[in-house]
Amino acid sequence: MKIIALSPEHEPVFCACLEDWSEEIKEAGDHKANWLKRMRERGLRVKLALDDKGTIGGMIQYVPIEESFVDGRGLYFIHCIWVHGHKKGRGNFQKRGMGKALLAAAEEDARELGAKGMAAWGMALPFFMRASWFKKHGYKKADSVGMQVLLWKPFADDAEPPRWIRDKKKPGLEPGKVAVTALVNGWCPGMNMAFERAKRAASEFGDKVAFRAVDTFDRTAFKEWGEPDAIFVDGKGIRMGPPPTYAKIQKTIAKRVKKLG
Ligand SMILES: CC(C)(COP(=O)(O)OP(=O)(O)OC[C@H]1O[C@@H](n2cnc3c(N)ncnc32)[C@H](O)[C@@H]1OP(=O)(O)O)[C@@H](O)C(=O)NCCC(=O)NCCS
């Protein structure tokens, strides 16, 4: 196995979360490719894990924490670590040490870049990205909101722990219409997919729905809203993890449209 930095030939596969076999991922559009171009200028780092045949099995992406979705200073923040675990496509690469190697490589890189530590997020429950996996690798809980845990590993004595952003904005209503507001940052194909579905579902209802897209890649917009990705229907957020289906978003909007009379 080998860990490499992201090179141009691997960009399409990285932007598809290594799920280039999936039809669903195509719904995510080109948000991640655009994000990649723009985020590089803000210090994005990506590493890939290749097996002995040169097949990519895993990826990790991390950014200076000041460019992330959490509060912090002087750390790098891991948005995402993913070792392909589906049988389909390239196959299951989990439990071969790729995750461990990717995390170690990212930490070493962050240290070389002068970071005071590494931060990551995970779920308190045993699904999706587990907080317990990071704990096994020396990370400690810094903060939590509901099931979402923010973890960190300081490298320096004067490192400051990261914090979740709690101050989040909710959109207002639109008189005589259903207001659909969708926030999109680009970092995650699953979230990009949800955004595209919301846009498509909203358009089905013509002028009964006022659709508003917010690009949270823009730091001012992100700071105003306090989160990278969200879908609100008349001010109420739709659960985002896992990405809501088109049918779920469409049904939520339809219910509100019906109430318009
Ligand atoms: C968490 C994750 C990154 C770990 O990656 P991984 O490559 O499977 O991790 P590792 O191989 O380093 O370690 C996992 C286990 O495999 C074991 N293992 C490692 N090498 C092994 C080998 N050669 N043979 C057998 N077992 C091995 C490890 O000991 C470890 O076991 P443990 O959990 O009981 O301690 C991966 O499971 C994953 O991507 N999960 C989903 C995360 C997700 O949803 N990400 C998206 C967030 S946006």
CSV table of N, CA and C in Angstrom, one decimal, residues 6 42 85 87 218 231 255:
chain,number,residue,atom,x,y,z
A,6,LEU,N,-3.0,14.0,-3.9
A,6,LEU,CA,-3.9,14.0,-5.0
A,6,LEU,C,-3.2,14.5,-6.2
A,42,ARG,N,-7.2,27.8,-0.7
A,42,ARG,CA,-7.4,28.1,0.7
A,42,ARG,C,-6.7,27.0,1.6
A,85,GLY,N,-15.9,1.0,1.0
A,85,GLY,CA,-16.3,-0.2,1.7
A,85,GLY,C,-17.4,-0.9,1.0
A,87,LYS,N,-19.0,-3.3,-2.0
A,87,LYS,CA,-18.5,-4.4,-2.8
A,87,LYS,C,-18.4,-4.0,-4.3
A,218,ASP,N,-18.6,30.9,0.1
A,218,ASP,CA,-18.4,32.3,0.4
A,218,ASP,C,-18.3,32.4,1.9
A,231,ILE,N,-31.1,22.2,3.9
A,231,ILE,CA,-32.3,22.5,3.1
A,231,ILE,C,-33.4,22.9,4.0
A,255,LYS,N,-46.5,19.1,0.6
A,255,LYS,CA,-47.4,19.3,1.8
A,255,LYS,C,-47.6,20.8,2.1
